[in-house]
Structures are given as structure tokens and as C-alpha cells.
mmCIF file with all atom_site columns, N, CA and C in Angstrom:
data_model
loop_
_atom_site.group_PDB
_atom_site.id
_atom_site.type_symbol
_atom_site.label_atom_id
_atom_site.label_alt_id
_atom_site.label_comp_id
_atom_site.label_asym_id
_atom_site.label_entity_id
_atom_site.label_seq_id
_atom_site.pdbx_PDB_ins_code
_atom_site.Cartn_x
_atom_site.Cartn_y
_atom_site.Cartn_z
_atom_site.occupancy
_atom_site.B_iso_or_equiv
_atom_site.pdbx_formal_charge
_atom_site.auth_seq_id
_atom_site.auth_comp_id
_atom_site.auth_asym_id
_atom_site.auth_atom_id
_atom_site.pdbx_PDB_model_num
ATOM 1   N N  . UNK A 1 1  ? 43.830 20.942  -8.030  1.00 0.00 ? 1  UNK A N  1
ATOM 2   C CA . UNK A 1 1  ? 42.487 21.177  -7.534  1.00 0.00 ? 1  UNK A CA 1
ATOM 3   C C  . UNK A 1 1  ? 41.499 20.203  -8.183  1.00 0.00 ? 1  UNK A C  1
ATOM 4   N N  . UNK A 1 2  ? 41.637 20.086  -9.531  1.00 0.00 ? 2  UNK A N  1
ATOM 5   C CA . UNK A 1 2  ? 40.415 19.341  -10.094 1.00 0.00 ? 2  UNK A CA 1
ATOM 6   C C  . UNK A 1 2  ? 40.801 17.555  -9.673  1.00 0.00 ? 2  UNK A C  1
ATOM 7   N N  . UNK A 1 3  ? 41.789 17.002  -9.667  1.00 0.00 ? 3  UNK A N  1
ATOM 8   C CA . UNK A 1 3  ? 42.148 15.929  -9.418  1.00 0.00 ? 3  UNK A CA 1
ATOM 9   C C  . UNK A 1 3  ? 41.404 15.536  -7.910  1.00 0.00 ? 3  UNK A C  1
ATOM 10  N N  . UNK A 1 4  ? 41.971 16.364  -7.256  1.00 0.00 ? 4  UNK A N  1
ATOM 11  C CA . UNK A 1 4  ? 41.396 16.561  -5.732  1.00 0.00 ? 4  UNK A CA 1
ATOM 12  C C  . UNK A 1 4  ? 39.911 16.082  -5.370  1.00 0.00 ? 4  UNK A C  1
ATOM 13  N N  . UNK A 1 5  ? 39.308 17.093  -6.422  1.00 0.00 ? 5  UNK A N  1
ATOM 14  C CA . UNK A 1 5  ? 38.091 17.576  -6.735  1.00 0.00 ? 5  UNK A CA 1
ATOM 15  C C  . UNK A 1 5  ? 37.379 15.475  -7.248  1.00 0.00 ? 5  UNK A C  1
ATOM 16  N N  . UNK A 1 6  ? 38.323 15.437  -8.084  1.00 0.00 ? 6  UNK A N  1
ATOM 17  C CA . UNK A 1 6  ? 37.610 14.082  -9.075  1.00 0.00 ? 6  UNK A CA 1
ATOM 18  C C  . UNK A 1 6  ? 37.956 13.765  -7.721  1.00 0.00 ? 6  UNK A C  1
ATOM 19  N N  . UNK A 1 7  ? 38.728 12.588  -6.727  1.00 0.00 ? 7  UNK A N  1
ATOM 20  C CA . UNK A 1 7  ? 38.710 12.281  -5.305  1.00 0.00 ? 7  UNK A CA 1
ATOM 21  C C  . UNK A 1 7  ? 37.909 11.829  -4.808  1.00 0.00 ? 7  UNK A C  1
ATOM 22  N N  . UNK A 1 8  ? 37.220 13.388  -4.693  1.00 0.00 ? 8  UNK A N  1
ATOM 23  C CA . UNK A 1 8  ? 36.157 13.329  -3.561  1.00 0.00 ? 8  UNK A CA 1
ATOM 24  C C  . UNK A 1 8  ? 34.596 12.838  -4.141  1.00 0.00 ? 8  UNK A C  1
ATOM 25  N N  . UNK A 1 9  ? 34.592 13.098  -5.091  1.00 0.00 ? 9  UNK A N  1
ATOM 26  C CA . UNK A 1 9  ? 33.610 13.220  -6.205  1.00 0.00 ? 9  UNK A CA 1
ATOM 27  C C  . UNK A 1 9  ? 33.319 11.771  -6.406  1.00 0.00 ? 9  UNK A C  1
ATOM 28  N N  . UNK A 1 10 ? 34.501 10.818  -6.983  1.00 0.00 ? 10 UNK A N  1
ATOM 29  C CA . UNK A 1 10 ? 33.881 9.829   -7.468  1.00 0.00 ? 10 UNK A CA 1
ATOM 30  C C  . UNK A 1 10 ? 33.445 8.570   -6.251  1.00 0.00 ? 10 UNK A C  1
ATOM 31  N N  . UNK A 1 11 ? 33.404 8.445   -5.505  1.00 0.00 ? 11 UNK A N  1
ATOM 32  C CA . UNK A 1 11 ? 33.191 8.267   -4.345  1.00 0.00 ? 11 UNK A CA 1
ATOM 33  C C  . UNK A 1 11 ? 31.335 8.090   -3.763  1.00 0.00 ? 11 UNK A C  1
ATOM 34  N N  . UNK A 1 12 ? 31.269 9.236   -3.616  1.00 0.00 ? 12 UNK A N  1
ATOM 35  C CA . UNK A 1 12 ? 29.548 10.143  -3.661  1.00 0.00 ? 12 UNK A CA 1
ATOM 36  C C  . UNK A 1 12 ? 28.655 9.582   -4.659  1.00 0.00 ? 12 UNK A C  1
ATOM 37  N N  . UNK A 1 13 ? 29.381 9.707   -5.758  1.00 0.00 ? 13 UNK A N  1
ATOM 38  C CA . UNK A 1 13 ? 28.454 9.303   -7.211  1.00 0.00 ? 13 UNK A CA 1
ATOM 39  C C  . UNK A 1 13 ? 27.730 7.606   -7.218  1.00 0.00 ? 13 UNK A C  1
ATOM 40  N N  . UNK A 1 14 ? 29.477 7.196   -6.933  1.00 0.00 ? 14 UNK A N  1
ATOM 41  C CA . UNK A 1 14 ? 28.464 5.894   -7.044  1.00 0.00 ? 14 UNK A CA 1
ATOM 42  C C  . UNK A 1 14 ? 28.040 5.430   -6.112  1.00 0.00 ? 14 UNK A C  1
ATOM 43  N N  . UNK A 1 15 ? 28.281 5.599   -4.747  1.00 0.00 ? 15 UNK A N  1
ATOM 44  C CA . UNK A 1 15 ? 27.050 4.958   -4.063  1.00 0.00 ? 15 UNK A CA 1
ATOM 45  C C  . UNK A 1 15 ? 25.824 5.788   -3.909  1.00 0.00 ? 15 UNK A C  1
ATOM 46  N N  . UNK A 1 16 ? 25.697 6.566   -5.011  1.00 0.00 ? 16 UNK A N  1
ATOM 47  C CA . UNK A 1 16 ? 24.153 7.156   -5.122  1.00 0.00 ? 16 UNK A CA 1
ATOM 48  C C  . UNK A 1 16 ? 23.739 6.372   -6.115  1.00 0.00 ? 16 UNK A C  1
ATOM 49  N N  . UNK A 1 17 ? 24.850 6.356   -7.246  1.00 0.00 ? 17 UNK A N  1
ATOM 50  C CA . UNK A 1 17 ? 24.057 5.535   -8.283  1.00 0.00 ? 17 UNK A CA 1
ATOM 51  C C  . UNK A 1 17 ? 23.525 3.908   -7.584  1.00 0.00 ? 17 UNK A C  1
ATOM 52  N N  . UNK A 1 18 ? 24.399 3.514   -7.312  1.00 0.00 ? 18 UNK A N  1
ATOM 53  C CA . UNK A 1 18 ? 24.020 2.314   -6.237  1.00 0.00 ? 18 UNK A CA 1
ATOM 54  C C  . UNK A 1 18 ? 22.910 2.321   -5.264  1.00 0.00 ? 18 UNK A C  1
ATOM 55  N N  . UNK A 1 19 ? 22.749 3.005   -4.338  1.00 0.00 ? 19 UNK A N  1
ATOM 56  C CA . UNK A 1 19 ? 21.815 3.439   -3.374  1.00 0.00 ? 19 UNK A CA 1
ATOM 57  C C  . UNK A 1 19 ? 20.057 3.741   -4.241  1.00 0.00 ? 19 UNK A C  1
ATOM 58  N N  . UNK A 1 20 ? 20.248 4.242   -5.611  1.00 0.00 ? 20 UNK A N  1
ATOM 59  C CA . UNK A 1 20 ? 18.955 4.575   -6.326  1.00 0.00 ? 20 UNK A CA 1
ATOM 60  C C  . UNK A 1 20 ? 18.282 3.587   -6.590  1.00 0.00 ? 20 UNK A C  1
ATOM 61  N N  . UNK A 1 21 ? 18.641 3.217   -7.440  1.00 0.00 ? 21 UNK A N  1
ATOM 62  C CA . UNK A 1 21 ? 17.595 1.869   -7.863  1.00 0.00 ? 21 UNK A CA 1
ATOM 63  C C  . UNK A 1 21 ? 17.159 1.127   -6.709  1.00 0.00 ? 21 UNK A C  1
ATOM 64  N N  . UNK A 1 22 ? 18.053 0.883   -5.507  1.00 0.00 ? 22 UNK A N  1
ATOM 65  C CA . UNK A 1 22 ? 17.261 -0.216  -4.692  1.00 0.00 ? 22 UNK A CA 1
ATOM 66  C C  . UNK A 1 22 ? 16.528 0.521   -4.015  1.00 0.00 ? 22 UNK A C  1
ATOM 67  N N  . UNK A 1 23 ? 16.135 1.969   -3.975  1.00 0.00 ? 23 UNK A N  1
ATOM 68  C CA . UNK A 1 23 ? 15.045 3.036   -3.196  1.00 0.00 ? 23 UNK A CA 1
ATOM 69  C C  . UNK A 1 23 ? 14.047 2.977   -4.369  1.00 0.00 ? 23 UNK A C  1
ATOM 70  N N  . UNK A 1 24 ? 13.858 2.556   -5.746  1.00 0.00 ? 24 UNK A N  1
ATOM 71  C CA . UNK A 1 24 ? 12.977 2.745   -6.544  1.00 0.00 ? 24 UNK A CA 1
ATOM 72  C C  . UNK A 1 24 ? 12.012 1.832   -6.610  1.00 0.00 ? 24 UNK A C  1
ATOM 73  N N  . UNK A 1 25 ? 12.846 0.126   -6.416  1.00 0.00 ? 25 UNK A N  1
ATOM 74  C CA . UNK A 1 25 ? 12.394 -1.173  -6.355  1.00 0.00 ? 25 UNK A CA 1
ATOM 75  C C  . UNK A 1 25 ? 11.478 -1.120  -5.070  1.00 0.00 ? 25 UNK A C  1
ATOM 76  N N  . UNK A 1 26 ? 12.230 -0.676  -3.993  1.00 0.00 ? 26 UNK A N  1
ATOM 77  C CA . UNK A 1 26 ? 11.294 -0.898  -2.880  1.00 0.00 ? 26 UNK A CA 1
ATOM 78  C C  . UNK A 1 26 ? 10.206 0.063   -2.803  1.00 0.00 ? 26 UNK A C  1
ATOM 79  N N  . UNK A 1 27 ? 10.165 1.487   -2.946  1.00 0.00 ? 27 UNK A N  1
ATOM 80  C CA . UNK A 1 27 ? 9.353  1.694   -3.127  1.00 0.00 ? 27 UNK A CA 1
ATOM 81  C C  . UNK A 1 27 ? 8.107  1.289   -4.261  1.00 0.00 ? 27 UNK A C  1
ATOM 82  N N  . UNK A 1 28 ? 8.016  0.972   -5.138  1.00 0.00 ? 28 UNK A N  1
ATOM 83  C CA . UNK A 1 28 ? 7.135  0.071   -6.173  1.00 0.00 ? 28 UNK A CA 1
ATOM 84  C C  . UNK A 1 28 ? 6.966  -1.370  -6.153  1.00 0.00 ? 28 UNK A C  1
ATOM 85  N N  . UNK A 1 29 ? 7.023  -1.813  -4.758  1.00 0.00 ? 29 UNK A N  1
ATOM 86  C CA . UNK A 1 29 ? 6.764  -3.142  -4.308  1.00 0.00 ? 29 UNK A CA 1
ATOM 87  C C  . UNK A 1 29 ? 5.455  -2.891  -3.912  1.00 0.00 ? 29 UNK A C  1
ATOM 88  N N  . UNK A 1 30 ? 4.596  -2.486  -3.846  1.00 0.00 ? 30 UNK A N  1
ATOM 89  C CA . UNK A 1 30 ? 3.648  -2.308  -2.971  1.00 0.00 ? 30 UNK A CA 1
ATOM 90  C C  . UNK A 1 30 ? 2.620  -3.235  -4.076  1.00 0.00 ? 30 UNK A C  1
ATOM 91  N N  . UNK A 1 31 ? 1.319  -3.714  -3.073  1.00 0.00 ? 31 UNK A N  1
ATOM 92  C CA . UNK A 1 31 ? 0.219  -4.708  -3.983  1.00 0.00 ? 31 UNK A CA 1
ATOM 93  C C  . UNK A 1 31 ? -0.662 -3.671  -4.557  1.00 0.00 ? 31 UNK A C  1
ATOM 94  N N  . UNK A 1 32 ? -1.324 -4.265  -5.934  1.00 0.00 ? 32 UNK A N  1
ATOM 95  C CA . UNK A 1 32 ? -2.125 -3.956  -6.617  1.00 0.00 ? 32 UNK A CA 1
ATOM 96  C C  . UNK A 1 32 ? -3.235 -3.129  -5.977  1.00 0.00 ? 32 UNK A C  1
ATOM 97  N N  . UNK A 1 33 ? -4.280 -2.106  -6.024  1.00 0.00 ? 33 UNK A N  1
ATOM 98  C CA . UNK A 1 33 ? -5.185 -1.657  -5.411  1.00 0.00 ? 33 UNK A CA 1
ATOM 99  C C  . UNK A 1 33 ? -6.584 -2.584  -5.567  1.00 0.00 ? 33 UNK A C  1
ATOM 100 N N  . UNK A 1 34 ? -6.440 -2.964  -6.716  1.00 0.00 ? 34 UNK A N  1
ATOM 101 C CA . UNK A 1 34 ? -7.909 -2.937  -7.866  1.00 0.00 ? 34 UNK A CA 1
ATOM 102 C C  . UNK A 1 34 ? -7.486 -3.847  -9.242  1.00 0.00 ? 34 UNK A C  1
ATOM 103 N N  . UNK A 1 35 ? -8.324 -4.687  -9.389  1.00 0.00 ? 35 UNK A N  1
ATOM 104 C CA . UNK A 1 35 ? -7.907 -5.544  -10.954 1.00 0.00 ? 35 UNK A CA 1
ATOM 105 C C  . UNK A 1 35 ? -8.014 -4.404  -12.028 1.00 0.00 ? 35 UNK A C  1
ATOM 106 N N  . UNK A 1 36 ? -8.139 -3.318  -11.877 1.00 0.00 ? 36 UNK A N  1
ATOM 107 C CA . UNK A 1 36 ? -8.422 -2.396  -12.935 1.00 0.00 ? 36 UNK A CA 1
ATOM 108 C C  . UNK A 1 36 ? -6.759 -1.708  -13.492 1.00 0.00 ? 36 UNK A C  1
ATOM 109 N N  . UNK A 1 37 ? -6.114 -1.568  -11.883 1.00 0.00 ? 37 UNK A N  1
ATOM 110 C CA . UNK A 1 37 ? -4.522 -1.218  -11.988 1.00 0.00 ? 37 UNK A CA 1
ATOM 111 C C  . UNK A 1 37 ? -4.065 -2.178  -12.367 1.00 0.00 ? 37 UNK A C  1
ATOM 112 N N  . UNK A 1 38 ? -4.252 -3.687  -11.746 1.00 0.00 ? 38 UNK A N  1
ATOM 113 C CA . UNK A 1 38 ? -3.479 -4.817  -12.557 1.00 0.00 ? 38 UNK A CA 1
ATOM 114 C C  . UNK A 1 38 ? -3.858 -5.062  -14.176 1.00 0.00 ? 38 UNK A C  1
ATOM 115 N N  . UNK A 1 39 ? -4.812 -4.768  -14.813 1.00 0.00 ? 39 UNK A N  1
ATOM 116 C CA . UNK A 1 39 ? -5.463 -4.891  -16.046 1.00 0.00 ? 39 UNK A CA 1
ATOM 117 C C  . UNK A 1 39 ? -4.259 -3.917  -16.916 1.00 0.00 ? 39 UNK A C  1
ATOM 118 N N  . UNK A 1 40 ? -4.034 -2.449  -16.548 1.00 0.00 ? 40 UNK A N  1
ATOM 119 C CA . UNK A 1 40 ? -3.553 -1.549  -17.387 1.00 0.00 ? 40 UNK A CA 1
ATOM 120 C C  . UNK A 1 40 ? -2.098 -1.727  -17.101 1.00 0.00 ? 40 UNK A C  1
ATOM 121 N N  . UNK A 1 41 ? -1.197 -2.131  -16.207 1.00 0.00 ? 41 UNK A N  1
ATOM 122 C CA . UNK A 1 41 ? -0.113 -2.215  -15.658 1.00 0.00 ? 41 UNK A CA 1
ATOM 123 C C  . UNK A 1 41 ? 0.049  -3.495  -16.722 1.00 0.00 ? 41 UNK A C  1
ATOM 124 N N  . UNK A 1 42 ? -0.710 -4.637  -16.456 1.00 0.00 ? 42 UNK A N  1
ATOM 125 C CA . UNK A 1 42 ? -0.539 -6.325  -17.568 1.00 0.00 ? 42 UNK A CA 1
ATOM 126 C C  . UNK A 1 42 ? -0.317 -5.760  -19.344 1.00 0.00 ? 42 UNK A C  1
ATOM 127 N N  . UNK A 1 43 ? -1.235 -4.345  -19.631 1.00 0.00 ? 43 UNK A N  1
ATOM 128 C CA . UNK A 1 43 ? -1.453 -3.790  -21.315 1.00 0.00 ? 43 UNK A CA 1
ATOM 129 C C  . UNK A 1 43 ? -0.030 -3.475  -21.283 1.00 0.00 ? 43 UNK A C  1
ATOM 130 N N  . UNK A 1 44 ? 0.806  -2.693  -20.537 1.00 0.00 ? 44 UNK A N  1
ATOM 131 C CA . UNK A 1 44 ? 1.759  -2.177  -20.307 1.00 0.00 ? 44 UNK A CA 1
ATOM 132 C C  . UNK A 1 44 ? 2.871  -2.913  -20.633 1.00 0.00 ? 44 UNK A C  1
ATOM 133 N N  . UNK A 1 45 ? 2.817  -4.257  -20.118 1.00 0.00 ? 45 UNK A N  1
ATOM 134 C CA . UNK A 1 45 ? 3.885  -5.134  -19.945 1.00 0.00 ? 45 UNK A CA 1
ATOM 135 C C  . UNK A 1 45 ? 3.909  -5.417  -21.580 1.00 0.00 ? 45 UNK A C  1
ATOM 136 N N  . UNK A 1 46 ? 2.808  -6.166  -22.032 1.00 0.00 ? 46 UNK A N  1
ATOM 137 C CA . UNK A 1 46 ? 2.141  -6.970  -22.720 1.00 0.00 ? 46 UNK A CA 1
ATOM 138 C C  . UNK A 1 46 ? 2.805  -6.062  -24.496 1.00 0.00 ? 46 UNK A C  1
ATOM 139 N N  . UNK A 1 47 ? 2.431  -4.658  -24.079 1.00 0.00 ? 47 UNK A N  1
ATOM 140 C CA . UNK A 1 47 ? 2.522  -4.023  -25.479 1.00 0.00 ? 47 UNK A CA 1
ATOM 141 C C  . UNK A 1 47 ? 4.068  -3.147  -25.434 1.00 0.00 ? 47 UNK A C  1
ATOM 142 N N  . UNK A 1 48 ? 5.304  -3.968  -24.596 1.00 0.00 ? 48 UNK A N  1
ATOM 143 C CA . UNK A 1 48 ? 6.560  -3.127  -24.308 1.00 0.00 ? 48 UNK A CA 1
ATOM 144 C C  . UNK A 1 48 ? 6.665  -1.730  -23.695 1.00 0.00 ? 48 UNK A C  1
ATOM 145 N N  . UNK A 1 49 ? 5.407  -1.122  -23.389 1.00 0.00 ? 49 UNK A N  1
ATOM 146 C CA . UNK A 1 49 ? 5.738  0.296   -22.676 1.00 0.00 ? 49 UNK A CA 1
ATOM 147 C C  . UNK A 1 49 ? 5.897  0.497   -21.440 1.00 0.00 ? 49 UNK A C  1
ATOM 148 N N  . UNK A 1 50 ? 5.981  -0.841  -20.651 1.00 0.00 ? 50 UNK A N  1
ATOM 149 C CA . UNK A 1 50 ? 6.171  -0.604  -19.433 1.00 0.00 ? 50 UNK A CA 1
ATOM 150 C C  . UNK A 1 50 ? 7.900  -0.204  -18.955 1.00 0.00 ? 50 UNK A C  1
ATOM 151 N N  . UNK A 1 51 ? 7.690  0.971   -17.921 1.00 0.00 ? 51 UNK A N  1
ATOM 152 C CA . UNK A 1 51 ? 9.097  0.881   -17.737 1.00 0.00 ? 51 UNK A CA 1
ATOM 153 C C  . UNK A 1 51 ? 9.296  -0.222  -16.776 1.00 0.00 ? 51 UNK A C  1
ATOM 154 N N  . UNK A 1 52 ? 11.015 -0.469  -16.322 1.00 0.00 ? 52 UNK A N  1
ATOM 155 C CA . UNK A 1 52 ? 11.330 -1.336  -15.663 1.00 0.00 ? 52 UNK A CA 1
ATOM 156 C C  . UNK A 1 52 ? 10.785 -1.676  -14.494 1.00 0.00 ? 52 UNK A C  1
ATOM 157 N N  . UNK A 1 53 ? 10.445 -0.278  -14.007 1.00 0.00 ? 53 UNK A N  1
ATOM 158 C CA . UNK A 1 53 ? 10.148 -0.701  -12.704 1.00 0.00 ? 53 UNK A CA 1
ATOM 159 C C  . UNK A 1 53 ? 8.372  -1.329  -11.936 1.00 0.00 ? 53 UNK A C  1
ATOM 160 N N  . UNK A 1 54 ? 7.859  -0.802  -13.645 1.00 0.00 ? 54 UNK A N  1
ATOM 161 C CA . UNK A 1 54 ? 6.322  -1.352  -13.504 1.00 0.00 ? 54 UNK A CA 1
ATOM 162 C C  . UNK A 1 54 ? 6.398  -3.147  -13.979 1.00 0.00 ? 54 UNK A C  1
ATOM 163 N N  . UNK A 1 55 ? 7.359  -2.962  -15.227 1.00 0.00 ? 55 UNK A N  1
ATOM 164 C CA . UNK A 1 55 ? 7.590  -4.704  -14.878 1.00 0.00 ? 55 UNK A CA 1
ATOM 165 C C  . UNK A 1 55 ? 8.286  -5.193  -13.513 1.00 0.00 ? 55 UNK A C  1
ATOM 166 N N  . UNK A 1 56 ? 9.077  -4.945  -13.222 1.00 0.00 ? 56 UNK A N  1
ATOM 167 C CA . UNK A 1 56 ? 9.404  -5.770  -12.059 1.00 0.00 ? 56 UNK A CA 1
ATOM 168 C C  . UNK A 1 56 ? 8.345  -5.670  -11.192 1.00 0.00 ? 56 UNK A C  1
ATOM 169 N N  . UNK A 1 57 ? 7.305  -4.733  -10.543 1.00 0.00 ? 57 UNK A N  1
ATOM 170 C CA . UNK A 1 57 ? 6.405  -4.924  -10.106 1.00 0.00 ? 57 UNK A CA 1
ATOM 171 C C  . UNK A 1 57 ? 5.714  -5.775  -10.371 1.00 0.00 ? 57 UNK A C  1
ATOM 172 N N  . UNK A 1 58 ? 5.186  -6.382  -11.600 1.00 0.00 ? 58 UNK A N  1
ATOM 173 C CA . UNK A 1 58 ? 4.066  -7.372  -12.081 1.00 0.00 ? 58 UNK A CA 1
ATOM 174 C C  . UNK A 1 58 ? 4.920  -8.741  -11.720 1.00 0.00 ? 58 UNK A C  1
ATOM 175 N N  . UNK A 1 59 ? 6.272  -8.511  -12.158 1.00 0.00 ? 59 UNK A N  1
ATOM 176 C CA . UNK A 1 59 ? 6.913  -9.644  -11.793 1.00 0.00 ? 59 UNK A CA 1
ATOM 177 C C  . UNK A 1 59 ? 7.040  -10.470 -11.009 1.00 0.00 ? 59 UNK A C  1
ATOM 178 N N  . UNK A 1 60 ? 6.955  -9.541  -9.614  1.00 0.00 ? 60 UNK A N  1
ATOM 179 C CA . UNK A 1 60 ? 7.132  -10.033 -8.460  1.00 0.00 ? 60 UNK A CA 1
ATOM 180 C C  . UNK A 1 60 ? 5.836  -10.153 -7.796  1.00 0.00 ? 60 UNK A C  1
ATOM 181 N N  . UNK A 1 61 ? 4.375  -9.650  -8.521  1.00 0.00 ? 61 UNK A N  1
ATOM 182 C CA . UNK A 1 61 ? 3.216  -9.567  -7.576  1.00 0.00 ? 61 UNK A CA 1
ATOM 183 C C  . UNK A 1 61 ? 3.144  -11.499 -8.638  1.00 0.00 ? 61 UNK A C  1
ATOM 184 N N  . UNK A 1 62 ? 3.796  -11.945 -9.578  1.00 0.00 ? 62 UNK A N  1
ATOM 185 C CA . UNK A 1 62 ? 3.361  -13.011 -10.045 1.00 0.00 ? 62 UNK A CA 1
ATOM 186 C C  . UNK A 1 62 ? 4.513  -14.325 -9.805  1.00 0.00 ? 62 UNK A C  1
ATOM 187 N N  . UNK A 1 63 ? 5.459  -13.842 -9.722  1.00 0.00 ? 63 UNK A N  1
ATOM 188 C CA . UNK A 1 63 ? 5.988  -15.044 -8.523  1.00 0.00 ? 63 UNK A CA 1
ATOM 189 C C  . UNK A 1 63 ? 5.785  -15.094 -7.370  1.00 0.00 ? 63 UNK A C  1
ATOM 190 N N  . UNK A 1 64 ? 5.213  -14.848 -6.740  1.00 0.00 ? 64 UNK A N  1
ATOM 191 C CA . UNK A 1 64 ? 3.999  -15.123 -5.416  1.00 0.00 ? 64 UNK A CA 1
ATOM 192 C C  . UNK A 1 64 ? 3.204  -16.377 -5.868  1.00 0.00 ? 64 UNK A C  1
ATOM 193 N N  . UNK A 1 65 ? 2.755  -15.940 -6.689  1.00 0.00 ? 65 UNK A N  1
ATOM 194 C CA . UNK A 1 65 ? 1.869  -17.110 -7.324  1.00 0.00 ? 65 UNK A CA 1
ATOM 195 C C  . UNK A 1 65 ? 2.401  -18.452 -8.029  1.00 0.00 ? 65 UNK A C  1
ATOM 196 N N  . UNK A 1 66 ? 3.661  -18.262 -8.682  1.00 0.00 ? 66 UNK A N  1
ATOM 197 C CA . UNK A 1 66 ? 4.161  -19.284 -8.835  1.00 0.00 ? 66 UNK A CA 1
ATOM 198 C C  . UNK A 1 66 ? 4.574  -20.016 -7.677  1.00 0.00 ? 66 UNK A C  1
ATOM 199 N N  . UNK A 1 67 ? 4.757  -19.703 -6.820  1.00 0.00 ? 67 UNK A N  1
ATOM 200 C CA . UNK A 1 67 ? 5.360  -20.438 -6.110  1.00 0.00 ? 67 UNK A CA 1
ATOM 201 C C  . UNK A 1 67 ? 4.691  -20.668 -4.719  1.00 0.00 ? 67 UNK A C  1
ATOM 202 N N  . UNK A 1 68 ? 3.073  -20.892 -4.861  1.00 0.00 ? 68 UNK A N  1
ATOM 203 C CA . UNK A 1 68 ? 2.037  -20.850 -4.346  1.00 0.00 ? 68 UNK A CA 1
ATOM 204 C C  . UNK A 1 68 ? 1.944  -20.547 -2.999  1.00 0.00 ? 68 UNK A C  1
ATOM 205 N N  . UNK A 1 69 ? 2.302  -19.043 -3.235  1.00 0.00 ? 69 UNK A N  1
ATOM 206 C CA . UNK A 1 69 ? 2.180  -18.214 -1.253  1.00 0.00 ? 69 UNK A CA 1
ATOM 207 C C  . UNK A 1 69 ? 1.019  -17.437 -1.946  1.00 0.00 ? 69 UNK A C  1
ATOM 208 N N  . UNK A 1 70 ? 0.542  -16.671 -0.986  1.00 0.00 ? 70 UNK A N  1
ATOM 209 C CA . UNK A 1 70 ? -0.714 -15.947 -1.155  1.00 0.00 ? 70 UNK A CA 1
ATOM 210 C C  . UNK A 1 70 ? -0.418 -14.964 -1.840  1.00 0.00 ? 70 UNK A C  1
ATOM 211 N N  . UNK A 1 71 ? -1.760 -14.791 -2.668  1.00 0.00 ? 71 UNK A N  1
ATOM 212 C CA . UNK A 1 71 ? -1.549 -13.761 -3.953  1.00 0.00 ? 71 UNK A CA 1
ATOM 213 C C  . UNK A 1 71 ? -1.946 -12.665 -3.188  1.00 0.00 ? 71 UNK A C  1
ATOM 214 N N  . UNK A 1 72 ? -1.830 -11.452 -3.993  1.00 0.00 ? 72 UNK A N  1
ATOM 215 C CA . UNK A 1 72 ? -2.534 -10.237 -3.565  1.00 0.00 ? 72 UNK A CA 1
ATOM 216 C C  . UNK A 1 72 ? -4.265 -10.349 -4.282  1.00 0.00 ? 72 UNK A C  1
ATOM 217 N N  . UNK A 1 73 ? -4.664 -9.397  -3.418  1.00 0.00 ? 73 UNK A N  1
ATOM 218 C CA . UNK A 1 73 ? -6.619 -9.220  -3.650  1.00 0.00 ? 73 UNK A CA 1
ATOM 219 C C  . UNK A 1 73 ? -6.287 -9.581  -5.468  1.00 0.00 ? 73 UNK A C  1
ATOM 220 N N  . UNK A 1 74 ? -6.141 -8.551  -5.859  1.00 0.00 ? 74 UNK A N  1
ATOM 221 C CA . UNK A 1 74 ? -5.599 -7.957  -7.242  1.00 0.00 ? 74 UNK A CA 1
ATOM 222 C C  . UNK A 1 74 ? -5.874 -9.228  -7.779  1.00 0.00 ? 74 UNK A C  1
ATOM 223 N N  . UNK A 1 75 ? -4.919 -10.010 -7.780  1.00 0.00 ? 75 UNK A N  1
ATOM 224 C CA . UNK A 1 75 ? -4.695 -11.436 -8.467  1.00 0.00 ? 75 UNK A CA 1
ATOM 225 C C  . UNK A 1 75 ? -5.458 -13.047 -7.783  1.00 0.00 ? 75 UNK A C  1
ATOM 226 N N  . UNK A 1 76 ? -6.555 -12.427 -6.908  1.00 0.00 ? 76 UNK A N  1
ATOM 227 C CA . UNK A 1 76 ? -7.346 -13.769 -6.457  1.00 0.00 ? 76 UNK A CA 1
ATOM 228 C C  . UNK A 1 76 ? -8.478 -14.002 -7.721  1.00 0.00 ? 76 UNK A C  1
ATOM 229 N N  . UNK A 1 77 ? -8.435 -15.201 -7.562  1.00 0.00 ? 77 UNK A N  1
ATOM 230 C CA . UNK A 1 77 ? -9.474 -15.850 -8.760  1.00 0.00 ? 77 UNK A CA 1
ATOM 231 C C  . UNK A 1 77 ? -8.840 -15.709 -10.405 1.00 0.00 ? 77 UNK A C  1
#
């Protein structure tokens, strides 16, 4: 039964574990509202408390800019 059980089981697991993170990334893609969110989100980065997924956010709202496509409001000027 439990063998059976492991089977079916390990299967499920990981393509959830798989399936998660790329539902976390995309959802937290979204642009800045306000330089006030980019200001405290940058303290974040800046002083290690950001979790991963608020850095990869900054990350990606700033390779936009490197690689000179249009920034978000957030990051004009």
C-alpha cells in the first residue's frame, strides 16, 4: 500500500513544486505604482531583506533599462 501510495504521490509533488515558483514570478512582474514603492522595494534590496521574489522584481523592472526599451513611470527620469 504505502509503496503504491509513494507512486502516485511523487509524481503530483513535483510538478507542483515546479509549477509554483513560475506562478509566483509571474504574478510579481507587474510595474511599479509610484517612486515611493520603488524607493522602499530599492531599501529592501539594498539592506538584504528583500525576499527573492521582490528582488527579481527590481531586477527585471531594471533590465528594461539596461537594455534601453522603455522604462516603467516608476523609473522615468
Amino acid at each position: 500500500m504505502t509503496r503504491s501510495l509513494y507512486r502516485l504521490a511523487t509524481p503530483a509533488l513535483l510538478a507542483m513544486a515546479l509549477a509554483l515558483p513560475l506562478a509566483a514570478v509571474a504574478a510579481d512582474d507587474a510595474p511599479y505604482k509610484d517612486k515611493a514603492e520603488l524607493q522602499a522595494e530599492l531599501t529592501k534590496v539594498l539592506t538584504c531583506q528583500a525576499t527573492r521574489a521582490e528582488y527579481m522584481r527590481f531586477a527585471s523592472a531594471l533590465t528594461d533599462v539596461y537594455y534601453d526599451k522603455p522604462a516603467q513611470p516608476a523609473l522615468a527620469g
